[in-house]
Amino acid sequence: MINQDIESKIKNLESEFKKSIKTANDESEIESIRIQYLGRKGSISNLFKDLELFPLDERKQIGKKLNDLKSHIHTTLSKYQKTSQKKETSQQYLDPTLPGDRLPIGRYHPITTVLRKIISCFKSMGFSIAHGPEVETEYYNFEALNIPKGHPARDMQDTLFIDDNIVLRTHTSPVQIRVMENQPPPVRIIAPGRCYRRDTPDSTHSPVFYQVEGLCVDEGITFADMKGVISTFAKQLFGSQMKIRFRPSFFPFTEPSAEYDFTCMICEGKGCRVCKGTGWVEISGAGMVNPEVFKYVKYGSERYTGYAFGMGVERLAMLLYEVHDIRLFYENDVRFLNQF
Ligand code: DAH
């Protein structure tokens, strides 16, 4: 038979607890009830201390009752705590005087930004924008550009073939042919777009990359016109201190052909790792449209001349933003993209 006195004390404590928890309004009130009942010097601990006064068999029975009450108080308190937390956050959520959550603002990919700059610059010089397919026939990608069968540019290592006659375009030059087929001179276009090559990715190579093609055909067009246009473009994109240079080269679709370089803006022409100590960075190729190409599109080469140029967009973006690895543009790491 357990002692009546301590049994009624346990019952009273339970009903007292029930009453007080019902009146608790917030988390701090719940916490003070917890201390009052379950704290080191709280009511339950005090009753446990009284246990020592009882003989062993009674101690066991009272101990069990006390432990039951203790765990009941514990679970009830945590239930109340959870609902009170919910109430408090939902009150916060509804507070119309709090400032709203700011949504993250999207931004252009750096390649898109550079493309937009290139396009607006050439538009201001009277060029219009042309597009062509990324999946191209051999005829447009090679043949009509005077790249005969067996030319190294057709090598399997460079070109991604869909089947014998269909390729992923390896450059934007086929757009030249498509434009000239569809309109008589004068022509003044740029053709921005994605190109593909079978390259192993490294810091300067990506199997997917962007080019901008330029083409201008009319009576009396000369190499000097092209130098003027490219130099104006370079200065607009990078500032008036930017210089360009042309080096003799060979492309089957231009005669004469050149490669052109921009001052390395990372070292301002002094020589660094990016420009391999030369102070110049190669941008792409250019030249006077080969009369052989005019034959394919039925332009009279006695009357018309034209220039064409290519442009590596990633290379320009790397110079403009001082990015040292082309792969960064295609990995979509937000820590990289957030910087633009
Ligand atoms: N299509 C060439 C390439 O991808 C670049 C190029 C060179 C374009 C000379 C031209 C040009 O229009 O005249 O490497």
Tab-separated table of C-alpha atoms and ligand atoms in Angstrom:
chain	number	residue	atom	x	y	z
A	1	MET	CA	0.000	0.000	0.000
A	2	ILE	CA	1.665	3.260	-1.029
A	3	ASN	CA	1.560	6.233	1.230
A	4	GLN	CA	-1.740	8.150	0.709
A	5	ASP	CA	-0.090	11.485	1.312
A	6	ILE	CA	2.470	11.239	-1.477
A	7	GLU	CA	-0.100	9.734	-3.820
A	8	SER	CA	-2.404	12.730	-3.415
A	9	LYS	CA	0.591	15.038	-3.846
A	10	ILE	CA	1.253	13.386	-7.226
A	11	LYS	CA	-2.415	13.758	-8.250
A	12	ASN	CA	-2.508	17.400	-7.204
A	13	LEU	CA	0.675	18.122	-9.103
A	14	GLU	CA	-0.840	16.574	-12.222
A	15	SER	CA	-4.035	18.640	-12.081
A	16	GLU	CA	-2.075	21.796	-11.214
A	17	PHE	CA	0.115	21.197	-14.259
A	18	LYS	CA	-2.923	20.683	-16.504
A	19	LYS	CA	-4.400	23.978	-15.376
A	20	SER	CA	-1.245	26.020	-15.757
A	21	ILE	CA	-0.261	24.675	-19.171
A	22	LYS	CA	-3.675	25.652	-20.534
A	23	THR	CA	-3.082	29.272	-19.573
A	24	ALA	CA	0.414	29.448	-21.118
A	25	ASN	CA	0.426	32.019	-23.916
A	26	ASP	CA	3.851	31.832	-25.469
A	27	GLU	CA	7.128	29.938	-25.527
A	28	SER	CA	8.616	31.750	-22.541
A	29	GLU	CA	5.627	30.886	-20.351
A	30	ILE	CA	5.871	27.241	-21.426
A	31	GLU	CA	9.568	27.299	-20.549
A	32	SER	CA	8.924	28.628	-17.033
A	33	ILE	CA	6.337	25.869	-16.467
A	34	ARG	CA	8.944	23.350	-17.569
A	35	ILE	CA	11.429	24.715	-15.032
A	36	GLN	CA	8.752	24.747	-12.330
A	37	TYR	CA	7.932	21.041	-12.817
A	38	LEU	CA	10.903	19.382	-14.445
A	39	GLY	CA	13.768	21.683	-13.372
A	40	ARG	CA	16.566	20.481	-11.073
A	41	LYS	CA	14.812	22.070	-8.110
A	42	GLY	CA	11.289	21.606	-9.524
A	43	SER	CA	8.268	19.843	-7.998
A	44	ILE	CA	8.997	16.443	-9.568
A	45	SER	CA	12.615	16.410	-8.315
A	46	ASN	CA	11.430	17.307	-4.826
A	47	LEU	CA	9.006	14.392	-4.789
A	48	PHE	CA	11.798	12.059	-5.991
A	49	LYS	CA	13.854	13.216	-3.002
A	50	ASP	CA	10.981	12.247	-0.635
A	51	LEU	CA	11.153	8.692	-2.065
A	52	GLU	CA	14.124	7.883	0.136
A	53	LEU	CA	11.777	7.893	3.168
A	54	PHE	CA	9.840	4.858	1.876
A	55	PRO	CA	10.622	1.167	2.115
A	56	LEU	CA	11.872	-0.484	-1.075
A	57	ASP	CA	8.606	-2.040	-2.395
A	58	GLU	CA	6.636	1.230	-1.923
A	59	ARG	CA	9.525	3.192	-3.359
A	60	LYS	CA	9.195	1.161	-6.577
A	61	GLN	CA	5.453	1.841	-6.941
A	62	ILE	CA	5.687	5.555	-6.153
A	63	GLY	CA	8.769	5.848	-8.364
A	64	LYS	CA	6.822	4.428	-11.305
A	65	LYS	CA	3.933	6.868	-10.774
A	66	LEU	CA	6.343	9.752	-10.536
A	67	ASN	CA	8.153	8.669	-13.708
A	68	ASP	CA	4.828	8.388	-15.560
A	69	LEU	CA	3.863	11.886	-14.482
A	70	LYS	CA	7.285	13.201	-15.466
A	71	SER	CA	7.070	11.794	-19.005
A	72	HIS	CA	3.441	12.969	-19.339
A	73	ILE	CA	4.518	16.526	-18.416
A	74	HIS	CA	7.463	16.251	-20.808
A	75	THR	CA	5.377	15.185	-23.847
A	76	THR	CA	2.619	17.704	-23.116
A	77	LEU	CA	5.168	20.525	-22.861
A	78	SER	CA	6.809	19.673	-26.170
A	79	LYS	CA	3.403	19.470	-27.894
A	80	TYR	CA	2.521	22.925	-26.609
A	81	GLN	CA	5.923	24.212	-27.584
A	82	LYS	CA	5.479	23.069	-31.203
A	83	THR	CA	2.029	24.644	-31.611
A	84	SER	CA	3.235	27.863	-30.052
A	85	GLN	CA	6.198	28.010	-32.476
A	86	LYS	CA	3.860	27.476	-35.411
A	87	LYS	CA	1.534	30.166	-34.126
A	88	GLU	CA	4.407	32.594	-33.779
A	89	THR	CA	5.784	31.995	-37.300
A	90	SER	CA	2.360	32.189	-38.893
A	91	GLN	CA	1.784	35.456	-37.070
A	92	GLN	CA	5.101	36.675	-38.438
A	93	TYR	CA	4.179	35.546	-41.949
A	94	LEU	CA	0.971	37.488	-41.780
A	95	ASP	CA	2.573	40.670	-40.499
A	96	PRO	CA	2.000	43.038	-43.431
A	97	THR	CA	4.450	45.588	-42.055
A	98	LEU	CA	7.443	43.247	-42.515
A	99	PRO	CA	9.543	43.787	-45.673
A	100	GLY	CA	8.937	41.117	-48.352
A	101	ASP	CA	11.468	38.463	-49.312
A	102	ARG	CA	13.624	39.638	-52.193
A	103	LEU	CA	13.590	37.248	-55.162
A	104	PRO	CA	17.011	36.615	-56.731
A	105	ILE	CA	17.404	38.630	-59.950
A	106	GLY	CA	18.357	36.723	-63.103
A	107	ARG	CA	21.139	37.913	-65.373
A	108	TYR	CA	22.542	37.308	-68.825
A	109	HIS	CA	25.149	34.611	-69.338
A	110	PRO	CA	28.493	36.340	-70.099
A	111	ILE	CA	28.508	34.835	-73.621
A	112	THR	CA	25.046	36.317	-74.251
A	113	THR	CA	26.222	39.710	-72.992
A	114	VAL	CA	29.236	39.671	-75.310
A	115	LEU	CA	27.084	38.540	-78.257
A	116	ARG	CA	24.684	41.418	-77.585
A	117	LYS	CA	27.573	43.890	-77.485
A	118	ILE	CA	28.995	42.510	-80.763
A	119	ILE	CA	25.586	42.649	-82.455
A	120	SER	CA	24.825	46.194	-81.348
A	121	CYS	CA	28.254	47.383	-82.484
A	122	PHE	CA	27.913	45.901	-85.995
A	123	LYS	CA	24.305	47.098	-86.248
A	124	SER	CA	25.551	50.624	-85.610
A	125	MET	CA	27.856	50.182	-88.635
A	126	GLY	CA	24.933	49.135	-90.870
A	127	PHE	CA	25.227	45.335	-90.676
A	128	SER	CA	22.119	43.176	-90.356
A	129	ILE	CA	21.841	39.847	-88.551
A	130	ALA	CA	21.604	36.508	-90.377
A	131	HIS	CA	21.123	33.001	-89.037
A	132	GLY	CA	21.733	29.521	-90.400
A	133	PRO	CA	21.163	25.964	-89.187
A	134	GLU	CA	23.516	24.314	-86.711
A	135	VAL	CA	22.966	20.969	-88.445
A	136	GLU	CA	24.374	21.657	-91.888
A	137	THR	CA	25.008	19.841	-95.150
A	138	GLU	CA	28.526	19.134	-96.329
A	139	TYR	CA	27.782	21.364	-99.291
A	140	TYR	CA	27.337	24.534	-97.203
A	141	ASN	CA	29.840	23.698	-94.478
A	142	PHE	CA	32.628	22.781	-96.935
A	143	GLU	CA	32.001	22.487	-100.642
A	144	ALA	CA	30.535	25.905	-101.469
A	145	LEU	CA	33.229	27.472	-99.294
A	146	ASN	CA	35.808	26.026	-101.660
A	147	ILE	CA	36.899	23.377	-99.168
A	148	PRO	CA	37.285	20.391	-101.481
A	149	LYS	CA	37.025	16.746	-100.457
A	150	GLY	CA	40.257	15.629	-98.832
A	151	HIS	CA	41.014	19.050	-97.314
A	152	PRO	CA	42.348	18.752	-93.736
A	153	ALA	CA	39.401	20.836	-92.418
A	154	ARG	CA	37.137	17.949	-93.338
A	155	ASP	CA	39.154	15.583	-91.221
A	156	MET	CA	37.087	13.317	-88.977
A	157	GLN	CA	39.049	14.677	-86.017
A	158	ASP	CA	37.530	18.124	-86.396
A	159	THR	CA	34.062	17.456	-87.719
A	160	LEU	CA	31.123	15.826	-85.987
A	161	PHE	CA	29.214	13.918	-88.646
A	162	ILE	CA	25.499	13.087	-88.391
A	163	ASP	CA	25.777	10.938	-91.520
A	164	ASP	CA	27.819	11.000	-94.736
A	165	ASN	CA	26.389	14.323	-95.921
A	166	ILE	CA	25.189	15.989	-92.743
A	167	VAL	CA	27.475	17.580	-90.157
A	168	LEU	CA	27.227	19.793	-87.096
A	169	ARG	CA	28.556	23.032	-88.539
A	170	THR	CA	32.200	23.548	-87.671
A	171	HIS	CA	32.023	27.308	-88.277
A	172	THR	CA	29.494	30.047	-89.091
A	173	SER	CA	30.944	30.567	-92.583
A	174	PRO	CA	28.169	28.463	-94.273
A	175	VAL	CA	25.754	31.297	-93.418
A	176	GLN	CA	27.699	33.419	-95.960
A	177	ILE	CA	26.633	31.008	-98.715
A	178	ARG	CA	23.016	30.827	-97.563
A	179	VAL	CA	22.742	34.626	-97.469
A	180	MET	CA	24.360	35.161	-100.875
A	181	GLU	CA	22.158	32.463	-102.436
A	182	ASN	CA	19.106	34.370	-101.248
A	183	GLN	CA	19.935	37.962	-102.101
A	184	PRO	CA	21.871	39.914	-104.693
A	185	PRO	CA	24.652	42.322	-103.618
A	186	PRO	CA	25.063	44.581	-101.722
A	187	VAL	CA	25.358	42.327	-98.662
A	188	ARG	CA	26.400	43.438	-95.224
A	189	ILE	CA	25.646	40.865	-92.522
A	190	ILE	CA	26.968	39.279	-89.406
A	191	ALA	CA	25.937	35.739	-88.434
A	192	PRO	CA	26.276	34.851	-84.760
A	193	GLY	CA	25.830	31.238	-83.690
A	194	ARG	CA	26.921	28.026	-82.120
A	195	CYS	CA	29.487	25.733	-83.740
A	196	TYR	CA	30.775	22.253	-82.973
A	197	ARG	CA	34.094	20.495	-83.312
A	198	ARG	CA	35.527	17.226	-82.138
A	199	ASP	CA	37.899	18.817	-79.659
A	200	THR	CA	38.942	17.508	-76.272
A	201	PRO	CA	37.971	20.185	-73.737
A	202	ASP	CA	40.841	22.079	-72.114
A	203	SER	CA	41.346	25.661	-70.960
A	204	THR	CA	41.142	27.021	-74.534
A	205	HIS	CA	39.050	24.378	-76.348
A	206	SER	CA	35.409	23.450	-76.065
A	207	PRO	CA	33.545	21.107	-78.440
A	208	VAL	CA	30.724	23.691	-78.469
A	209	PHE	CA	31.599	27.328	-79.024
A	210	TYR	CA	30.265	30.533	-80.555
A	211	GLN	CA	31.424	32.388	-83.624
A	212	VAL	CA	30.279	35.537	-85.329
A	213	GLU	CA	30.743	35.562	-89.077
A	214	GLY	CA	30.957	38.820	-91.010
A	215	LEU	CA	30.364	39.333	-94.732
A	216	CYS	CA	30.306	42.456	-96.824
A	217	VAL	CA	29.969	42.365	-100.631
A	218	ASP	CA	29.515	45.304	-102.968
A	219	GLU	CA	31.240	47.115	-105.784
A	220	GLY	CA	34.652	48.430	-104.834
A	221	ILE	CA	34.993	46.767	-101.412
A	222	THR	CA	38.628	46.475	-100.319
A	223	PHE	CA	40.748	44.908	-97.587
A	224	ALA	CA	41.112	48.409	-96.102
A	225	ASP	CA	37.329	48.579	-95.543
A	226	MET	CA	37.566	45.407	-93.488
A	227	LYS	CA	40.485	46.725	-91.437
A	228	GLY	CA	38.443	49.833	-90.658
A	229	VAL	CA	35.394	47.844	-89.600
A	230	ILE	CA	37.293	45.368	-87.407
A	231	SER	CA	39.373	48.104	-85.828
A	232	THR	CA	36.257	50.188	-85.044
A	233	PHE	CA	34.656	47.116	-83.522
A	234	ALA	CA	37.735	46.340	-81.389
A	235	LYS	CA	37.864	49.886	-80.044
A	236	GLN	CA	34.148	49.928	-79.281
A	237	LEU	CA	34.310	46.673	-77.355
A	238	PHE	CA	37.568	47.222	-75.485
A	239	GLY	CA	38.294	50.958	-75.567
A	240	SER	CA	40.302	53.312	-77.741
A	241	GLN	CA	43.698	51.923	-76.678
A	242	MET	CA	42.902	48.601	-78.405
A	243	LYS	CA	45.058	47.803	-81.452
A	244	ILE	CA	44.614	45.146	-84.127
A	245	ARG	CA	47.104	43.437	-86.422
A	246	PHE	CA	46.751	41.169	-89.458
A	247	ARG	CA	49.083	38.287	-90.331
A	248	PRO	CA	49.117	36.514	-93.702
A	249	SER	CA	47.329	33.170	-93.582
A	250	PHE	CA	45.320	30.750	-95.687
A	251	PHE	CA	41.624	29.925	-95.855
A	252	PRO	CA	40.106	28.236	-98.927
A	253	PHE	CA	37.181	30.698	-99.010
A	254	THR	CA	39.217	33.919	-98.955
A	255	GLU	CA	42.034	35.199	-101.141
A	256	PRO	CA	44.134	36.845	-99.834
A	257	SER	CA	43.581	35.526	-96.290
A	258	ALA	CA	44.750	36.736	-92.932
A	259	GLU	CA	44.521	35.974	-89.265
A	260	TYR	CA	43.951	38.932	-87.008
A	261	ASP	CA	44.932	39.599	-83.405
A	262	PHE	CA	43.825	42.054	-80.706
A	263	THR	CA	46.100	43.586	-78.071
A	264	CYS	CA	46.067	41.311	-75.029
A	265	MET	CA	44.028	43.356	-72.562
A	266	ILE	CA	45.046	41.180	-69.623
A	267	CYS	CA	48.637	42.491	-69.754
A	268	GLU	CA	47.883	45.509	-72.001
A	269	GLY	CA	50.303	44.213	-74.611
A	270	LYS	CA	53.244	43.665	-72.253
A	271	GLY	CA	53.190	39.862	-72.537
A	272	CYS	CA	51.651	37.365	-70.132
A	273	ARG	CA	50.618	33.703	-69.768
A	274	VAL	CA	47.378	34.234	-71.729
A	275	CYS	CA	49.082	35.789	-74.791
A	276	LYS	CA	52.135	33.527	-74.343
A	277	GLY	CA	54.358	36.562	-73.915
A	278	THR	CA	53.521	38.080	-77.337
A	279	GLY	CA	51.169	40.869	-76.191
A	280	TRP	CA	48.663	39.760	-78.870
A	281	VAL	CA	45.689	37.407	-78.782
A	282	GLU	CA	44.460	35.682	-81.933
A	283	ILE	CA	40.771	36.352	-82.591
A	284	SER	CA	40.102	34.555	-85.887
A	285	GLY	CA	40.567	34.686	-89.648
A	286	ALA	CA	39.530	37.102	-92.363
A	287	GLY	CA	40.106	37.889	-96.002
A	288	MET	CA	38.700	38.898	-99.373
A	289	VAL	CA	35.954	36.532	-100.562
A	290	ASN	CA	37.504	34.055	-103.002
A	291	PRO	CA	36.037	34.397	-106.548
A	292	GLU	CA	35.599	30.586	-106.423
A	293	VAL	CA	33.009	31.108	-103.678
A	294	PHE	CA	31.224	33.757	-105.777
A	295	LYS	CA	30.858	31.135	-108.528
A	296	TYR	CA	28.811	28.901	-106.205
A	297	VAL	CA	26.348	31.700	-105.430
A	298	LYS	CA	26.395	33.144	-108.959
A	299	TYR	CA	27.810	36.544	-108.030
A	300	GLY	CA	29.824	38.251	-110.795
A	301	SER	CA	33.362	38.566	-109.475
A	302	GLU	CA	34.294	41.087	-112.209
A	303	ARG	CA	31.841	43.522	-110.723
A	304	TYR	CA	31.744	42.646	-107.028
A	305	THR	CA	34.328	42.170	-104.332
A	306	GLY	CA	33.800	41.415	-100.683
A	307	TYR	CA	35.456	40.710	-97.390
A	308	ALA	CA	34.621	38.088	-94.774
A	309	PHE	CA	35.789	37.507	-91.253
A	310	GLY	CA	35.201	35.160	-88.362
A	311	MET	CA	35.301	35.868	-84.655
A	312	GLY	CA	35.653	33.601	-81.642
A	313	VAL	CA	33.110	34.825	-79.097
A	314	GLU	CA	34.508	32.942	-76.081
A	315	ARG	CA	37.928	34.354	-76.803
A	316	LEU	CA	36.539	37.896	-76.769
A	317	ALA	CA	34.634	37.158	-73.543
A	318	MET	CA	37.796	35.737	-71.953
A	319	LEU	CA	39.710	38.903	-72.852
A	320	LEU	CA	36.912	41.210	-71.753
A	321	TYR	CA	36.264	39.566	-68.387
A	322	GLU	CA	39.730	38.118	-67.762
A	323	VAL	CA	38.503	34.533	-67.684
A	324	HIS	CA	41.349	32.043	-68.039
A	325	ASP	CA	39.415	28.851	-68.764
A	326	ILE	CA	36.814	28.494	-71.549
A	327	ARG	CA	35.152	25.547	-69.731
A	328	LEU	CA	33.828	27.925	-67.067
A	329	PHE	CA	31.351	29.289	-69.616
A	330	TYR	CA	29.740	25.885	-70.036
A	331	GLU	CA	29.743	24.433	-66.542
A	332	ASN	CA	26.972	26.730	-65.262
A	333	ASP	CA	28.500	27.036	-61.814
A	334	VAL	CA	26.445	29.822	-60.206
A	335	ARG	CA	29.487	31.001	-58.225
A	336	PHE	CA	31.052	31.864	-61.600
A	337	LEU	CA	27.877	33.183	-63.252
A	338	ASN	CA	26.943	35.399	-60.277
A	339	GLN	CA	30.015	37.529	-60.939
A	340	PHE	CA	28.596	38.977	-64.159
B	1	DAH	N1	35.608	29.896	-90.588
B	1	DAH	C1	36.942	30.099	-90.050
B	1	DAH	C2	37.160	29.212	-88.819
B	1	DAH	O1	36.235	28.740	-88.262
B	1	DAH	C3	37.114	31.518	-89.639
B	1	DAH	C4	37.152	32.435	-90.793
B	1	DAH	C5	38.326	32.694	-91.448
B	1	DAH	C6	35.995	33.047	-91.226
B	1	DAH	C7	38.378	33.538	-92.522
B	1	DAH	C8	36.019	33.895	-92.331
B	1	DAH	C9	37.232	34.128	-92.966
B	1	DAH	O2	34.939	34.500	-92.785
B	1	DAH	O3	37.264	34.972	-94.014
B	1	DAH	O4	38.265	29.038	-88.417
